[in-house]
Amino acid sequence: MKRNDIIKIAGISGYVLFLIVSLLLGFGPGEKIAHNSASFSAEMLKLLPGAFILIGLFEVWVKRETIERHFGEESGARGYLWAILLSGTTLGGLYVGFPVAYSLYSKGAKLSVIFTYIGAVAICRVPMTIFEASFLGVKFTAIRLLVSIPLVIVTSMLLGDYLTRRNYRIIAGK
Amino acid sequence: MYLYIVAGLALFVSLIFSREKTLRAVKIAARRFMMILPAFLTMIILVSIILFLIPDKVISNYLGADNKFTGVAIASFFGSITLLPGFIAFPLAGILLDKGVAYMVLAAFTTTLMMVGILTAPVEKAYFGIRVTVIRNVMSLFIALVVTVVIGLAFGEIF
C-alpha cells in the first residue's frame, strides 16, 4: 500500500511538472493536455463539491431503515424503480454516480439495486436524454432506453446474485 | 450551477434543524471527498491525455468508415476509451448523422460512451474493487452491442 502511494504521488507530481514546464517553454502537446486538464477539472468542480455535500447530509439525516425499506432486500421491484428515478436526477455521469451508489449501499441498499442505479445514471439522466433526443431523434432515444433499461436491471441482478454468493463486501478506499 | 443551489438550500434547512448534525454532514462530505480525491486526479490525468491523443476530429473521421460493421467496432472502441461530455458528444453525433453515418454506428458510439468507462475506472475501482469494475464494464459493452443491433434493425440498416 505504502509503495503504491509513493508511485501515485510521484506520477501526479511528474504530470504537474510536465505541464508547468510545457507551459513555460510553450511545448504544444503539453499545453494542449494542460488545457484539457483545466477544462475537465472545472467541469468536475461544478459538480463534486455540491454532490459530496448532499451525500454528507444524506448520511446524517436519512435513516438506515428508510433506505433498507425502499432500496434493500425487501424492496422488491420498487427498489429498482426508485433507483432509476433517482438516477434521472443525478447530474454529471458515472463519476458522480459511484459515490452516491456507495452511500446508498452503506445505508443498506442491496447490491443489484445500486448496480441498477449506476447503470441508469449512465443512460437515463434526464438532461442528457433530452439533449440526445434533440440531436438523434425521439425514435432513437426511445429505442435505446427501452432496450437498455431492462438489460441494465437484469445484468445488475445477475451481478448482485453472483457477488452475494461470494460474500462480497464493498470497502471503499482500497 | 443548480446543484450548488440545491446543496446550499439543503445545508441551510439542515442548519435550521440541527447545527450539530450539519457540521457532521460537512465533515463527512469533506472526508469522503478527500478519500476519493486521488482516484479523481488519476481520472483527470487520463482524460487530459486521451483527449489529446484522440480529439473529436479523429473520432468523426473514423466513424464514417464505409463498412457499417467496421464502423460499429471502431465506434465501440472510441466510445469505451474516451469520455466526452454530452454537450460535445451529441452535437458531434448529430453532425455525423447529417454526413450519412449509420444510426447503429452512432448508437454504438453514444451507448459505450455513456456506459463503458475505461477512464472512470480508477474511481469505480476505488469504490467497488477491480472485479466489479471489470464485470460491470464488460456487461455494459454487451448491452451497448444489443442496443446497436436493435437500433440497426429498427432503422432498417441491417436487413
XYZ file of C-alpha atoms in Angstrom:
333
model
C 0.000 0.000 0.000
C 2.734 2.423 1.031
C 4.755 1.794 -2.100
C 1.684 2.344 -4.257
C 1.084 5.700 -2.627
C 4.625 6.771 -3.406
C 4.240 5.737 -7.046
C 0.948 7.641 -7.241
C 2.381 10.803 -5.707
C 5.431 10.590 -7.989
C 3.187 10.107 -11.033
C 0.954 13.044 -10.197
C 3.925 15.332 -9.426
C 5.643 14.286 -12.645
C 2.495 15.089 -14.591
C 2.112 18.503 -12.960
C 5.783 19.271 -13.507
C 5.477 18.274 -17.173
C 2.522 20.645 -17.601
C 4.321 23.538 -15.901
C 7.472 23.078 -17.994
C 5.369 22.767 -21.161
C 3.522 25.980 -20.372
C 6.767 27.823 -19.654
C 8.516 26.597 -22.787
C 5.446 26.697 -24.995
C 5.565 22.960 -25.764
C 2.409 22.410 -27.857
C 1.220 18.943 -26.794
C 1.847 19.748 -23.130
C -0.137 22.962 -23.413
C -2.979 21.068 -25.031
C -3.013 18.498 -22.215
C -2.900 21.295 -19.625
C -5.885 22.889 -21.308
C -7.819 19.575 -21.326
C -6.948 19.059 -17.707
C -8.139 22.503 -16.689
C -11.423 22.286 -18.537
C -12.213 18.799 -17.248
C -11.299 19.813 -13.682
C -13.572 22.827 -13.981
C -16.343 20.529 -15.189
C -15.928 18.351 -12.117
C -15.660 21.288 -9.726
C -19.091 22.328 -10.922
C -20.476 19.057 -9.607
C -18.371 17.323 -6.983
C -18.469 19.728 -4.001
C -22.263 20.034 -4.252
C -22.653 16.296 -4.722
C -20.494 15.475 -1.718
C -22.341 17.997 0.494
C -25.601 16.273 -0.440
C -24.014 12.900 0.287
C -22.913 14.179 3.719
C -26.409 15.447 4.505
C -27.864 12.172 3.284
C -25.584 10.214 5.601
C -26.585 12.310 8.592
C -30.321 12.757 8.073
C -31.642 9.719 6.233
C -32.394 6.763 8.464
C -30.952 3.394 7.630
C -34.419 1.797 7.884
C -35.765 4.123 5.200
C -33.096 3.045 2.722
C -33.465 -0.602 3.685
C -37.201 -0.412 3.117
C -37.022 1.312 -0.274
C -33.716 0.038 -1.677
C -32.945 -3.014 0.459
C -33.656 -6.738 0.415
C -37.412 -6.344 0.993
C -37.921 -3.561 -1.519
C -38.694 -5.924 -4.424
C -39.424 -4.291 -7.748
C -39.853 -0.901 -6.086
C -36.145 -0.742 -5.300
C -35.282 -0.837 -8.997
C -37.910 1.753 -9.811
C -36.552 4.123 -7.148
C -33.009 3.529 -8.370
C -33.967 4.504 -11.909
C -35.959 7.561 -10.829
C -33.105 8.708 -8.608
C -30.639 8.247 -11.465
C -32.727 10.508 -13.683
C -31.969 13.417 -11.359
C -28.260 12.662 -10.991
C -26.028 15.152 -12.757
C -22.673 14.616 -14.407
C -22.319 10.927 -15.087
C -20.774 7.766 -13.744
C -18.181 9.540 -11.645
C -20.925 11.249 -9.625
C -22.976 8.052 -9.552
C -20.269 5.946 -7.897
C -20.043 7.880 -4.612
C -23.833 8.151 -4.414
C -24.183 4.401 -5.031
C -21.602 3.730 -2.342
C -23.563 5.847 0.149
C -26.792 4.046 -0.666
C -25.053 0.719 -0.218
C -23.536 1.681 3.117
C -27.048 2.603 4.308
C -28.471 -0.805 3.444
C -29.387 -0.753 -0.255
C -28.934 -4.119 -1.929
C -26.232 -4.724 -4.496
C -28.483 -5.337 -7.507
C -30.289 -2.055 -6.799
C -27.120 0.021 -6.606
C -25.761 -1.509 -9.809
C -29.077 -0.683 -11.459
C -28.657 2.840 -10.160
C -25.131 3.081 -11.610
C -26.227 1.709 -14.981
C -29.204 4.028 -15.026
C -27.019 7.026 -14.158
C -25.114 6.263 -17.336
C -28.150 6.006 -19.589
C -31.200 7.790 -18.122
C -30.074 11.165 -16.851
C -32.918 13.462 -17.834
C -30.994 16.463 -19.222
C -28.744 14.189 -21.260
C -31.673 12.188 -22.625
C -33.452 15.335 -23.799
C -30.259 16.525 -25.409
C -29.767 13.201 -27.167
C -33.322 13.150 -28.494
C -32.938 16.626 -29.935
C -29.872 15.605 -31.947
C -30.636 11.989 -32.858
C -34.424 11.945 -32.781
C -37.051 10.694 -30.339
C -37.263 7.284 -32.009
C -33.550 6.658 -31.476
C -33.675 7.704 -27.830
C -36.853 5.733 -27.120
C -35.410 2.524 -28.560
C -32.145 2.998 -26.708
C -33.928 3.442 -23.374
C -36.424 0.610 -23.918
C -33.651 -1.828 -24.788
C -31.017 -0.776 -22.293
C -33.046 -0.267 -19.102
C -34.350 -3.865 -18.860
C -30.865 -5.175 -19.692
C -29.319 -2.981 -17.003
C -31.787 -4.367 -14.443
C -31.229 -7.992 -15.477
C -27.428 -7.756 -15.562
C -27.445 -5.917 -12.215
C -29.483 -8.747 -10.685
C -27.027 -11.310 -12.056
C -24.038 -9.339 -10.791
C -25.720 -8.783 -7.407
C -26.509 -12.508 -7.016
C -23.036 -13.525 -8.065
C -21.401 -11.153 -5.570
C -23.788 -12.097 -2.762
C -22.918 -15.754 -3.296
C -19.239 -14.862 -2.999
C -19.903 -12.855 0.185
C -18.616 -9.723 -1.443
C -18.374 -6.587 0.700
C -17.657 -3.140 -0.626
C -14.764 -1.491 1.142
C -14.155 1.925 -0.348
C -10.745 3.477 -0.424
C -8.924 0.309 -1.388
C -24.991 25.509 -11.122
C -28.307 24.319 -9.682
C -26.508 21.604 -7.841
C -24.895 24.333 -5.744
C -28.261 25.993 -5.191
C -29.817 22.681 -4.128
C -26.845 21.807 -1.925
C -26.846 25.324 -0.425
C -30.586 25.201 0.336
C -30.251 21.716 1.804
C -27.404 22.889 4.032
C -29.451 25.880 5.140
C -32.517 23.791 6.009
C -30.295 21.273 7.769
C -28.716 24.098 9.762
C -32.141 25.275 10.954
C -32.919 21.808 12.295
C -29.574 20.939 13.792
C -26.294 22.739 13.882
C -24.522 19.701 15.181
C -25.774 17.319 12.508
C -25.000 19.818 9.760
C -21.453 20.147 10.972
C -21.154 16.373 10.967
C -22.540 16.231 7.421
C -19.952 18.716 6.202
C -17.200 16.746 7.893
C -18.399 13.522 6.275
C -18.563 15.285 2.908
C -15.003 16.567 3.259
C -13.645 13.223 4.438
C -15.364 11.271 1.652
C -14.107 13.753 -0.887
C -10.512 13.609 0.312
C -10.635 9.821 0.357
C -11.577 9.602 -3.293
C -9.550 12.591 -4.498
C -6.508 10.543 -5.670
C -8.782 8.428 -7.874
C -10.319 11.568 -9.332
C -6.895 13.030 -10.000
C -5.894 9.847 -11.809
C -9.046 10.131 -13.892
C -8.344 13.790 -14.763
C -4.815 12.889 -15.866
C -6.059 10.019 -18.049
C -8.825 12.135 -19.575
C -6.487 15.023 -20.408
C -4.033 12.698 -22.159
C -6.609 10.596 -24.008
C -8.443 13.690 -25.269
C -5.119 14.984 -26.553
C -4.308 11.715 -28.328
C -7.829 11.248 -29.692
C -9.505 14.604 -30.384
C -13.125 14.607 -31.605
C -11.926 15.335 -35.152
C -10.145 11.997 -35.268
C -13.223 10.236 -33.919
C -15.504 11.726 -36.541
C -13.049 10.780 -39.305
C -13.005 7.147 -38.239
C -16.708 6.705 -37.532
C -17.551 7.459 -41.134
C -15.974 4.148 -42.241
C -17.545 2.703 -45.382
C -18.491 -0.572 -43.791
C -21.177 -0.254 -41.105
C -19.842 -3.156 -39.094
C -16.311 -1.828 -39.094
C -17.845 1.490 -38.123
C -19.632 -0.148 -35.161
C -16.416 -1.807 -33.995
C -14.434 1.440 -34.202
C -17.276 3.406 -32.597
C -17.464 0.991 -29.645
C -13.726 1.226 -29.219
C -13.666 5.027 -29.164
C -16.811 5.198 -27.035
C -15.267 2.899 -24.448
C -11.883 4.554 -24.131
C -12.934 8.190 -24.220
C -15.103 10.346 -22.033
C -16.901 13.200 -23.713
C -19.485 15.369 -22.013
C -22.961 15.178 -23.550
C -22.799 18.726 -24.881
C -19.913 17.675 -27.131
C -20.878 14.071 -27.865
C -24.446 14.590 -29.077
C -23.853 17.558 -31.363
C -20.954 15.553 -32.812
C -23.311 12.591 -33.335
C -25.808 14.966 -34.952
C -23.193 16.221 -37.403
C -22.154 12.660 -38.248
C -25.783 11.702 -38.817
C -26.122 14.539 -41.321
C -22.980 13.279 -43.028
C -24.701 9.934 -43.550
C -23.150 7.868 -40.765
C -25.458 4.966 -39.857
C -27.666 5.137 -36.759
C -26.174 1.909 -35.492
C -22.663 3.338 -35.555
C -23.884 6.336 -33.567
C -25.750 4.031 -31.169
C -22.570 2.037 -30.572
C -20.621 5.243 -30.015
C -23.024 7.066 -27.679
C -24.027 3.993 -25.669
C -20.454 2.869 -24.983
C -19.570 6.482 -24.243
C -22.271 6.578 -21.583
C -21.930 3.112 -20.100
C -18.399 1.812 -20.585
C -15.889 3.835 -18.647
C -12.246 2.937 -19.013
C -11.330 6.450 -17.909
C -13.697 6.409 -14.928
C -12.309 3.003 -13.887
C -9.896 4.491 -11.295
C -12.863 5.977 -9.436
C -15.042 2.897 -9.900
C -12.238 0.639 -8.706
C -11.677 2.748 -5.603
C -15.279 2.207 -4.554
C -16.158 -1.258 -5.749
C -12.898 -3.075 -6.446
C -11.326 -4.275 -9.643
C -13.522 -7.349 -10.121
C -16.809 -5.430 -10.088
C -15.322 -2.740 -12.322
C -14.307 -5.266 -14.971
C -17.567 -7.232 -14.853
C -19.760 -4.140 -14.964
C -17.864 -2.668 -17.907
C -17.941 -5.913 -19.881
C -21.680 -6.226 -19.275
C -22.128 -2.613 -20.340
C -20.290 -3.287 -23.592
C -22.618 -6.220 -24.195
C -25.685 -4.042 -23.522
C -24.342 -1.405 -25.910
C -23.983 -4.025 -28.649
C -27.565 -5.242 -28.127
C -28.782 -1.639 -28.323
C -26.765 -1.200 -31.531
C -28.323 -4.270 -33.151
C -31.875 -3.259 -32.208
C -31.265 0.283 -33.496
C -29.881 -1.210 -36.713
C -32.993 -3.335 -37.138
C -35.374 -0.500 -36.259
C -33.797 1.873 -38.782
C -33.561 -0.813 -41.451
C -29.781 -0.765 -41.540
C -29.143 -4.458 -41.003
C -31.507 -6.070 -43.467
